[in-house]
PDB file of C-alpha atoms in Angstrom:
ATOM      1  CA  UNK A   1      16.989  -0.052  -5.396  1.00  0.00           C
ATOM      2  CA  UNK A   2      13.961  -1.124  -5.515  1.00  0.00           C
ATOM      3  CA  UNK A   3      12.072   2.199  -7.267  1.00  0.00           C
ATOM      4  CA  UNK A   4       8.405   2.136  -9.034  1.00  0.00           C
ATOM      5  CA  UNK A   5       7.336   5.257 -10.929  1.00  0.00           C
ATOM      6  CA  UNK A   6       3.819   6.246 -12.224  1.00  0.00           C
ATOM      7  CA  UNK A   7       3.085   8.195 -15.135  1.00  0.00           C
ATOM      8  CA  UNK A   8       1.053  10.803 -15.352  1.00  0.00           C
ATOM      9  CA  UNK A   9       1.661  11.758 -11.287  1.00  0.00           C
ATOM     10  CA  UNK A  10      -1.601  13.642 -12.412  1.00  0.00           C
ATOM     11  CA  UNK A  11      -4.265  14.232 -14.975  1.00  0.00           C
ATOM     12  CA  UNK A  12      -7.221  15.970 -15.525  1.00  0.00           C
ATOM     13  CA  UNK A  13      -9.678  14.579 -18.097  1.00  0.00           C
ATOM     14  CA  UNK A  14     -13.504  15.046 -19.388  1.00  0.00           C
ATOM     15  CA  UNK A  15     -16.487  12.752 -18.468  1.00  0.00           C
ATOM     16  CA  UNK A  16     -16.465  10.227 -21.216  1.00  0.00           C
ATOM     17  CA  UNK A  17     -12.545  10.182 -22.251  1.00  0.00           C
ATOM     18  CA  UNK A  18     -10.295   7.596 -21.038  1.00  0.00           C
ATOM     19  CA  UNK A  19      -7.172   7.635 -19.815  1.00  0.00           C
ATOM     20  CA  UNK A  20      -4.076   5.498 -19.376  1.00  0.00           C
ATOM     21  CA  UNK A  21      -1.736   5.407 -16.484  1.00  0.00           C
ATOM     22  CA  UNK A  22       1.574   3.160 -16.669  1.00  0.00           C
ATOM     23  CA  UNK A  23       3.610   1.575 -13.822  1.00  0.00           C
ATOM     24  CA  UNK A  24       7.367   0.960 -14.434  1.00  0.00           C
ATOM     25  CA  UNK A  25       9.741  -0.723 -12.192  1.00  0.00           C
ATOM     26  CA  UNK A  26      12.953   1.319 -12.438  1.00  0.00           C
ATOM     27  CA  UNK A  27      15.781  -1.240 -11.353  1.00  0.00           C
ATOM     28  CA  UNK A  28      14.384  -4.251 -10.935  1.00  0.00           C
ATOM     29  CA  UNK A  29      11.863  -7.189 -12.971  1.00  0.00           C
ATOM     30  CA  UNK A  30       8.483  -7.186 -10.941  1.00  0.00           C
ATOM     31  CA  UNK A  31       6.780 -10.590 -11.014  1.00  0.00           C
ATOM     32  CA  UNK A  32       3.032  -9.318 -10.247  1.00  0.00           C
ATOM     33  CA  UNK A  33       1.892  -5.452 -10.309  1.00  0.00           C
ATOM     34  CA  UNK A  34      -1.196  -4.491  -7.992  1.00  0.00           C
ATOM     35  CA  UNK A  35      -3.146  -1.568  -8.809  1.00  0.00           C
ATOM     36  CA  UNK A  36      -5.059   0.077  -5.837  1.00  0.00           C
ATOM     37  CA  UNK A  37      -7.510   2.927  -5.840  1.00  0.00           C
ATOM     38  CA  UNK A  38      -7.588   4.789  -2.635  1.00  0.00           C
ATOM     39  CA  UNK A  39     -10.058   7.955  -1.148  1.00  0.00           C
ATOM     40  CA  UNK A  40      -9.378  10.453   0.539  1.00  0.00           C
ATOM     41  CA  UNK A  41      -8.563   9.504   3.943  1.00  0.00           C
ATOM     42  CA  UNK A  42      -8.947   5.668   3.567  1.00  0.00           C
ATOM     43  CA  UNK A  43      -7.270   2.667   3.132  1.00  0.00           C
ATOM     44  CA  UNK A  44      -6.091   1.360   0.217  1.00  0.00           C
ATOM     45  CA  UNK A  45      -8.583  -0.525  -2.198  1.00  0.00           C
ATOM     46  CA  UNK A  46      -7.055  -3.673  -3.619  1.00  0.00           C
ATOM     47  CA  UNK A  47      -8.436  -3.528  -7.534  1.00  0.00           C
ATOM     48  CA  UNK A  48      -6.589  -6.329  -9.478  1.00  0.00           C
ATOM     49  CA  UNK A  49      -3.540  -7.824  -9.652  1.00  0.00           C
ATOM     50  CA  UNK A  50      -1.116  -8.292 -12.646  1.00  0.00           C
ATOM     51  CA  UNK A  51       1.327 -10.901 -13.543  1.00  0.00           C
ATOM     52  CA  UNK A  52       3.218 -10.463 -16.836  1.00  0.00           C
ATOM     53  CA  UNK A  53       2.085 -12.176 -20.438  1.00  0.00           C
ATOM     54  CA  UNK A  54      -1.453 -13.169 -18.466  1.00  0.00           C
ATOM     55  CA  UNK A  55      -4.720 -11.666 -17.426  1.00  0.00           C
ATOM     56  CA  UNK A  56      -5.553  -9.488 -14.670  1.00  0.00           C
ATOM     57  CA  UNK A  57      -7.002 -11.230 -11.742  1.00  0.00           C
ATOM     58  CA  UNK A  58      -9.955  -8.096 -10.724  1.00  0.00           C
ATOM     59  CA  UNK A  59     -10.879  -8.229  -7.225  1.00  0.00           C
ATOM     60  CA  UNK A  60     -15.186  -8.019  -6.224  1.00  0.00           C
ATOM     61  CA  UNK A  61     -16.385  -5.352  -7.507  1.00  0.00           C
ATOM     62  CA  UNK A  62     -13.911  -3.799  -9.998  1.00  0.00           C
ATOM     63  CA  UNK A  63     -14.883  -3.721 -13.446  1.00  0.00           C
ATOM     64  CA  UNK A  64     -12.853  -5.463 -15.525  1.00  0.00           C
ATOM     65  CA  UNK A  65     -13.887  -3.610 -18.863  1.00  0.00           C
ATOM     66  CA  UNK A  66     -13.748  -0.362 -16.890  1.00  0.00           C
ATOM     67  CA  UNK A  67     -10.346  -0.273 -15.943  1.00  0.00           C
ATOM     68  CA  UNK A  68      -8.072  -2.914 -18.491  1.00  0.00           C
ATOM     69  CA  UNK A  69      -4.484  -3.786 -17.226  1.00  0.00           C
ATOM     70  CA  UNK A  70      -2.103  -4.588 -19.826  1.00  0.00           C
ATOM     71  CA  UNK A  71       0.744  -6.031 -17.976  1.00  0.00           C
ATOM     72  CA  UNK A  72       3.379  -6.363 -21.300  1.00  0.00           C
ATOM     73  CA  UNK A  73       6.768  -7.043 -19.741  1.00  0.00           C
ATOM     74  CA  UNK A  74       8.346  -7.767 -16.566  1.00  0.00           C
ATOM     75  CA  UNK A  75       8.845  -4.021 -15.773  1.00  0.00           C
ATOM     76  CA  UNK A  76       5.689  -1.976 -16.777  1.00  0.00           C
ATOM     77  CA  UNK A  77       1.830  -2.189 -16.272  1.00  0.00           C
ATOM     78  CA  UNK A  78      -0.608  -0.181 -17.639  1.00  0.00           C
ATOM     79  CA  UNK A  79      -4.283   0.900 -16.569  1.00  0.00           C
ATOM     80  CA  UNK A  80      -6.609   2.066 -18.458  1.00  0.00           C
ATOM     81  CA  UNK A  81      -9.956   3.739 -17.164  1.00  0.00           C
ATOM     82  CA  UNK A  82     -12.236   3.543 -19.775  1.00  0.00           C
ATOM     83  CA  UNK A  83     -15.152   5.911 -20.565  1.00  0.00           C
ATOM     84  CA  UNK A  84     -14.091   7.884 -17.656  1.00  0.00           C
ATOM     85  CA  UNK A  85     -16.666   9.570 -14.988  1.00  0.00           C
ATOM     86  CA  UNK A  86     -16.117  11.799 -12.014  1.00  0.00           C
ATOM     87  CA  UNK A  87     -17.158   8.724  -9.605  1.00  0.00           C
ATOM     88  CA  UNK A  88     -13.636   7.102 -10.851  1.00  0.00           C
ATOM     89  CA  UNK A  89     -11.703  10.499  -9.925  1.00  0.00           C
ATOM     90  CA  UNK A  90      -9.513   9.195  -7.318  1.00  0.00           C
ATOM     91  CA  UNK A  91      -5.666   8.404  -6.381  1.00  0.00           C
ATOM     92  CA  UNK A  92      -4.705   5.403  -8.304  1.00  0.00           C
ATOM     93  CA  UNK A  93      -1.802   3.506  -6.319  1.00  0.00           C
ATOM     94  CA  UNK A  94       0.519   0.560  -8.324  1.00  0.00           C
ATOM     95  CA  UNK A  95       3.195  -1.623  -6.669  1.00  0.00           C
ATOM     96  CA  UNK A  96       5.042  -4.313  -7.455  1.00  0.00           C
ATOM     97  CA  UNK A  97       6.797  -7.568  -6.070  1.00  0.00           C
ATOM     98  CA  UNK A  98      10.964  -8.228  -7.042  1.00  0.00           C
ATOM     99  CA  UNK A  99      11.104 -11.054  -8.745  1.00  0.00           C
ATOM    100  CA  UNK A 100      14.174 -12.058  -6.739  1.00  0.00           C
ATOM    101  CA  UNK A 101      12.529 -11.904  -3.277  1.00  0.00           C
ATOM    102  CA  UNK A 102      11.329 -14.585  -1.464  1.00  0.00           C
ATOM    103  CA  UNK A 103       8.818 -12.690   0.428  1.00  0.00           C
ATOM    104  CA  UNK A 104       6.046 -10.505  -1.014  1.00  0.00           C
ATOM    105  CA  UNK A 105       7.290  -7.332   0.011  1.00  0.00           C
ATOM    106  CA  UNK A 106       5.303  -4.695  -2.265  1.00  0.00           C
ATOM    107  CA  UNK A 107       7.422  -1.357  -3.401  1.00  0.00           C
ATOM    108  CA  UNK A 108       4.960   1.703  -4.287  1.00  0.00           C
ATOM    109  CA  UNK A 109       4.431   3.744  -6.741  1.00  0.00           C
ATOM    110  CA  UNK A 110       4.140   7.511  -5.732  1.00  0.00           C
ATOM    111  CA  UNK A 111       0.336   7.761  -6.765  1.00  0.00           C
ATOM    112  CA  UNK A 112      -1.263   9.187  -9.812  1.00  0.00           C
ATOM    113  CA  UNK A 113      -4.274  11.621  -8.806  1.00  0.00           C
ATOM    114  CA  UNK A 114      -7.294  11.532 -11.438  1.00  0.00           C
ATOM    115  CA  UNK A 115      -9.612  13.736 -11.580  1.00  0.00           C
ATOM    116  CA  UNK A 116     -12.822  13.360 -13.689  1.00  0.00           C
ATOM    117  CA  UNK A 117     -14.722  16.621 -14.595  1.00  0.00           C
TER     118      UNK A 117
ATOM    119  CA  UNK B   1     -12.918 -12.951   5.923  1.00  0.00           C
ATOM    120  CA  UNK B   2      -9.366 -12.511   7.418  1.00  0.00           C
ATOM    121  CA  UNK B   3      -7.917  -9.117   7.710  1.00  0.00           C
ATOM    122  CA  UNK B   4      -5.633  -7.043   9.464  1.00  0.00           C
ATOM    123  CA  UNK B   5      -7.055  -3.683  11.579  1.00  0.00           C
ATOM    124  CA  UNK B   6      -5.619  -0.758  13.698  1.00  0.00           C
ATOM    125  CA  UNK B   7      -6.778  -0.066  16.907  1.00  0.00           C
ATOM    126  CA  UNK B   8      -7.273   3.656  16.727  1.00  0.00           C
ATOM    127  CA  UNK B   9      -8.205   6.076  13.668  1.00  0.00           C
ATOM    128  CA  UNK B  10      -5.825   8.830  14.995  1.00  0.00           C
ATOM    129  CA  UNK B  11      -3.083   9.834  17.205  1.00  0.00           C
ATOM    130  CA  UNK B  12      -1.311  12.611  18.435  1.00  0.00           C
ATOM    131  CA  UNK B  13       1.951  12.854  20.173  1.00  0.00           C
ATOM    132  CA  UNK B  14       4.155  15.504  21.505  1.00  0.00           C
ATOM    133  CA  UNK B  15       7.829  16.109  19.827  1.00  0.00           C
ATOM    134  CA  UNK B  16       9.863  14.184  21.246  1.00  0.00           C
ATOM    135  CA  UNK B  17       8.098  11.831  22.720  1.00  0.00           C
ATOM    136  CA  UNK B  18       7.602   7.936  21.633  1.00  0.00           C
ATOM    137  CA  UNK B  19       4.481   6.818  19.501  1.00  0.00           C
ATOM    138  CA  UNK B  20       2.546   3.397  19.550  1.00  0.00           C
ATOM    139  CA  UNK B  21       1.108   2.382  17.003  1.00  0.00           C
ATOM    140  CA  UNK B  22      -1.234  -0.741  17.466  1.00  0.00           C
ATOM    141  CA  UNK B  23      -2.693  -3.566  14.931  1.00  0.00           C
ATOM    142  CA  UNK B  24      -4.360  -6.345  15.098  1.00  0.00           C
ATOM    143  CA  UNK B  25      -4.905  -9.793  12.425  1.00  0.00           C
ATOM    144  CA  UNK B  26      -7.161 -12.457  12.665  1.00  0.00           C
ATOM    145  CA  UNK B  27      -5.375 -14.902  10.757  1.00  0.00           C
ATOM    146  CA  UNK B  28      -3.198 -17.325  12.936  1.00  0.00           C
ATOM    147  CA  UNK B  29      -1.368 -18.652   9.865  1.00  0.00           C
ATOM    148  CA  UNK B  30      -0.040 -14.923   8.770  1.00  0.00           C
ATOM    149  CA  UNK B  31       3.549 -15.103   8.531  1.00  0.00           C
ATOM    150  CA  UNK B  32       4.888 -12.063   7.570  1.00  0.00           C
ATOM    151  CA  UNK B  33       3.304  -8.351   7.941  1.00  0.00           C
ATOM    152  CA  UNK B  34       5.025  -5.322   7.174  1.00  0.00           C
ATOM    153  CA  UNK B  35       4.576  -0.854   8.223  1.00  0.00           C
ATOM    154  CA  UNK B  36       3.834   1.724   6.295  1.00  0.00           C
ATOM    155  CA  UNK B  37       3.844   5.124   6.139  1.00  0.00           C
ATOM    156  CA  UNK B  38       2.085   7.323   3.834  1.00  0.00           C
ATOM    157  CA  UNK B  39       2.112  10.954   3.310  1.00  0.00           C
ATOM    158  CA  UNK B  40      -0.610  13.142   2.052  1.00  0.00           C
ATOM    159  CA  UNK B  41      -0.971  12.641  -1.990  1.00  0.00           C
ATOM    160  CA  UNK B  42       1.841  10.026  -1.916  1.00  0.00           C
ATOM    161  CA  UNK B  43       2.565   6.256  -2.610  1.00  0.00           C
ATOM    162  CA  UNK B  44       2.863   4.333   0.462  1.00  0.00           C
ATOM    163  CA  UNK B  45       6.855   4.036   1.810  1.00  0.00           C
ATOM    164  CA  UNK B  46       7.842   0.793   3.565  1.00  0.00           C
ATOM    165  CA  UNK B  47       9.043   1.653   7.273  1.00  0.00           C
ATOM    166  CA  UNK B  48       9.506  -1.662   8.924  1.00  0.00           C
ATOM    167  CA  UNK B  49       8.903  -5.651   8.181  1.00  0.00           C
ATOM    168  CA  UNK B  50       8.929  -8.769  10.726  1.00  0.00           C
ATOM    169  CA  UNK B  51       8.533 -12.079  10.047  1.00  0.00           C
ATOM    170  CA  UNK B  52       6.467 -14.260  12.328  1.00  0.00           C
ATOM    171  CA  UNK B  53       9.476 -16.431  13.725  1.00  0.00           C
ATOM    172  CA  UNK B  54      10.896 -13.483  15.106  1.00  0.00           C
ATOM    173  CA  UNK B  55       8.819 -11.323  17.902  1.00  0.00           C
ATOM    174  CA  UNK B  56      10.715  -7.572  17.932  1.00  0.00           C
ATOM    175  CA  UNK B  57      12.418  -6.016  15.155  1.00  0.00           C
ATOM    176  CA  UNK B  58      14.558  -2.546  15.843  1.00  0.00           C
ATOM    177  CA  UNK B  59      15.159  -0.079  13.061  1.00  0.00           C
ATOM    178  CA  UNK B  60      16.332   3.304  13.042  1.00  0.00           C
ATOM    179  CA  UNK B  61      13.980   4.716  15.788  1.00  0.00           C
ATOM    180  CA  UNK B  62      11.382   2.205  14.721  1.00  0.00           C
ATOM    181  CA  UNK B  63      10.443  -1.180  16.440  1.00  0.00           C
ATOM    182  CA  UNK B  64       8.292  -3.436  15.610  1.00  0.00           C
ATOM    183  CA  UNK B  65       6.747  -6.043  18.216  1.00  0.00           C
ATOM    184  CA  UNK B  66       4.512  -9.098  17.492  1.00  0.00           C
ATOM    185  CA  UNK B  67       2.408 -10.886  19.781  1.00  0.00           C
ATOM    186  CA  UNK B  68       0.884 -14.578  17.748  1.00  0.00           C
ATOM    187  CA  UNK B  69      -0.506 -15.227  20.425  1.00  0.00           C
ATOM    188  CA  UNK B  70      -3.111 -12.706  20.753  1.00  0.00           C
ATOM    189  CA  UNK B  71      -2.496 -11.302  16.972  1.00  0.00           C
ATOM    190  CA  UNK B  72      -1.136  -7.870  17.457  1.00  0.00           C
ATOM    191  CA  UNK B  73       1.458  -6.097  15.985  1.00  0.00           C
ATOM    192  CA  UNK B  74       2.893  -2.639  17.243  1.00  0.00           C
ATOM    193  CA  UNK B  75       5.124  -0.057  15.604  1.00  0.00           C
ATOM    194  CA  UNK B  76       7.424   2.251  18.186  1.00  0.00           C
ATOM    195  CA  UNK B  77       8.190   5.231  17.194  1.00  0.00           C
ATOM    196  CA  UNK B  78      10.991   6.980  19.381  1.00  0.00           C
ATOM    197  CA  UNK B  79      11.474  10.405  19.696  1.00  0.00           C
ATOM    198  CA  UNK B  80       8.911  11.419  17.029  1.00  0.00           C
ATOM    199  CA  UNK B  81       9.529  14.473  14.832  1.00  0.00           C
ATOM    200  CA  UNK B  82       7.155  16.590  12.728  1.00  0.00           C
ATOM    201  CA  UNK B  83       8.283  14.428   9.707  1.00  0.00           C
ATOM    202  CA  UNK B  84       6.857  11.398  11.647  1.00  0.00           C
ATOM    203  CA  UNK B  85       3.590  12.763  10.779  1.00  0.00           C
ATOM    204  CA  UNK B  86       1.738  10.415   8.345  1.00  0.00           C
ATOM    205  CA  UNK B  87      -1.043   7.602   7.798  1.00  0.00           C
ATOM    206  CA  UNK B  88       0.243   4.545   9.427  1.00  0.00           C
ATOM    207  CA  UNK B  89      -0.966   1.072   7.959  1.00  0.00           C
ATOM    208  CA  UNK B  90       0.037  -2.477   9.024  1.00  0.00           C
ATOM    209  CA  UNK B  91      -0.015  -5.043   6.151  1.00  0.00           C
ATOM    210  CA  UNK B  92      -0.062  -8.813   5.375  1.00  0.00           C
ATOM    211  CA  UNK B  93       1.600  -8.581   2.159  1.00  0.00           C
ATOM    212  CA  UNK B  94       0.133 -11.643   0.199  1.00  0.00           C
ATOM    213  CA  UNK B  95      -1.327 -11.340  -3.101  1.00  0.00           C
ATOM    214  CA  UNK B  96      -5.401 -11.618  -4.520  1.00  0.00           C
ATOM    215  CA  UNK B  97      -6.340 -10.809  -0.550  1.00  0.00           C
ATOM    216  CA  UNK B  98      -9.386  -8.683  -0.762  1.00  0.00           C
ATOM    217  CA  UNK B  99      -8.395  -6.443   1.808  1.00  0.00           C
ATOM    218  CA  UNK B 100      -4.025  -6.434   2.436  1.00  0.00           C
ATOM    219  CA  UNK B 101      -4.125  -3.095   3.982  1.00  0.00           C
ATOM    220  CA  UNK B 102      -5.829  -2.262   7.658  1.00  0.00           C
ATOM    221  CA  UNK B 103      -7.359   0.860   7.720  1.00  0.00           C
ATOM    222  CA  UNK B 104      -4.792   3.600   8.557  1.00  0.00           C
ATOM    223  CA  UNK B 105      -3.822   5.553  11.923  1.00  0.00           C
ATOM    224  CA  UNK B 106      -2.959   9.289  11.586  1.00  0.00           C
ATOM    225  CA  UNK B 107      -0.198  10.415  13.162  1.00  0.00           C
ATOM    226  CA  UNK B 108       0.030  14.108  14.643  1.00  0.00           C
ATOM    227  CA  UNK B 109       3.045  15.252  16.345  1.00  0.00           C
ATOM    228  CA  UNK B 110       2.885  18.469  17.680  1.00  0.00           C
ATOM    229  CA  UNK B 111       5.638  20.819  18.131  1.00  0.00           C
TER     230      UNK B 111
END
C-alpha cells in the first residue's frame, strides 16, 4: 500500500506554455501533499505544501503565481507551472502523508522530469 | 535554522562488503527521522525509519543507529550489492521545514 503516482512521468514544452502535473494517491487519503523540485545531483527542494480544500503554504522563494497547487480532494494535487521557462526545467518530486498515520512518514511520487525549451 | 546533513558527498564500497552511511541533526527535539534511497531519475523510496525512543533499528540488511546525544544517525548497509547503488538522504519528516532533506551521499559499489 501506500503508492503515489505522477502524471506526465515526463514532458517537453515551449518557453511561454504552461503545464500541469497531477499527484494521486493510489490506495490511500493523503492529508497534506508536498511538491519538491530537485537538480541534478542535489537534494531535494521543499516548494510548498498542500492540504486539501485550503491554500498552498509556498516555502521562501517559490512563486506562488508561478507554480499554483490545486489540492481538490483527499487523493490528488495538481501543479501548475505557469508561463513556463527553461530555468524551471527540472525534476518535479510530490509526496504525500496517510491520513491514518500518526507519524509523518512521506510516500513519493516517482518524479516527473520537465524540460523547458 | 535546524537541519539535518550527511557527513560525506560520496562513497564507494566493494561488493560484498558493509556500507556506513553517516548523518548528522542539529535539532535536540527531533523525534523521528527516516532513510532514503533514490535512484537516478526516480522518486525517493523509503529504506528505513527510527523513532527517537529507540537507538538501533534492523531491517533486511539495513540498520539504523541513533546517537541523541551527539545527533547522528547512521544507516548499515550489509553485504552491499550493485543494486545498493543510489543517493542516500537522511530525513526529519515534519512538514513547512525549509529544508527536510540533508543533502545526499552517493553510493558506489563496485563489482
Amino acid at each position: 500500500g501506500a503508492v503515489v503516482s505522477q502524471h506526465p512521468s515526463r514532458v517537453i514544452c515551449k518557453s511561454g506554455t504552461s503545464v500541469k502535473i497531477e499527484c494521486r494517491s493510489l490506495d490511500f487519503q493523503a492529508t497534506t501533499m508536498f511538491w519538491y523540485r530537485q537538480f541534478p545531483k542535489k537534494s531535494l527542494m521543499l516548494m510548498a505544501t498542500s492540504n486539501e480544500g485550503s491554500k498552498a503554504t509556498y516555502e521562501q522563494g517559490v512563486e506562488k503565481d508561478k507554480f499554483l497547487i490545486n489540492h481538490a480532494s483527499l487523493t490528488l494535487s495538481t501543479l501548475t507551472v505557469t508561463s513556463a521557462h527553461p530555468e524551471d526545467s527540472s525534476f518535479y518530486i510530490c509526496s504525500a502523508n496517510r491520513a491514518d498515520h500518526s507519524y509523518n512518514e512521506q510516500f513519493f511520487g516517482p518524479g516527473t522530469r520537465l524540460t523547458v525549451l | 535554522g535546524e537541519s539535518v546533513g550527511l557527513h560525506l558527498p560520496t562513497l564507494s564500497v566493494q561488493e560484498g562488503d558493509n556500507s556506513i552511511i553517516n548523518c548528522a541533526y542539529s535539532n535536540s527535539a527531533s523525534d523521528y527521522f527516516i532513510w532514503y534511497k533514490q535512484e537516478s531519475g526516480k522518486g525517493p523510496q523509503f529504506i528505513i525509519d527510527i523513532r527517537s525512543n529507540m537507538d538501533k533499528r534492523q531491517g533486511q540488511r539495513v540498520t539504523v543507529l541513533l546517537n541523541k546525544t551527539v545527533k547522528h544517525l547512521s544507516l548499515q548497509i550489509a553485504a552491499t550489492q550493485p543494486g545498493d547503488s543510489a543517493v542516500y538522504f537522511c530525513a526529519e519528516p515534519k512538514v513547512s521545514l525549509e529544508s527536510t532533506f540533508g543533502d545526499g551521499t552517493t553510493l558506489t559499489v563496485k563489482p
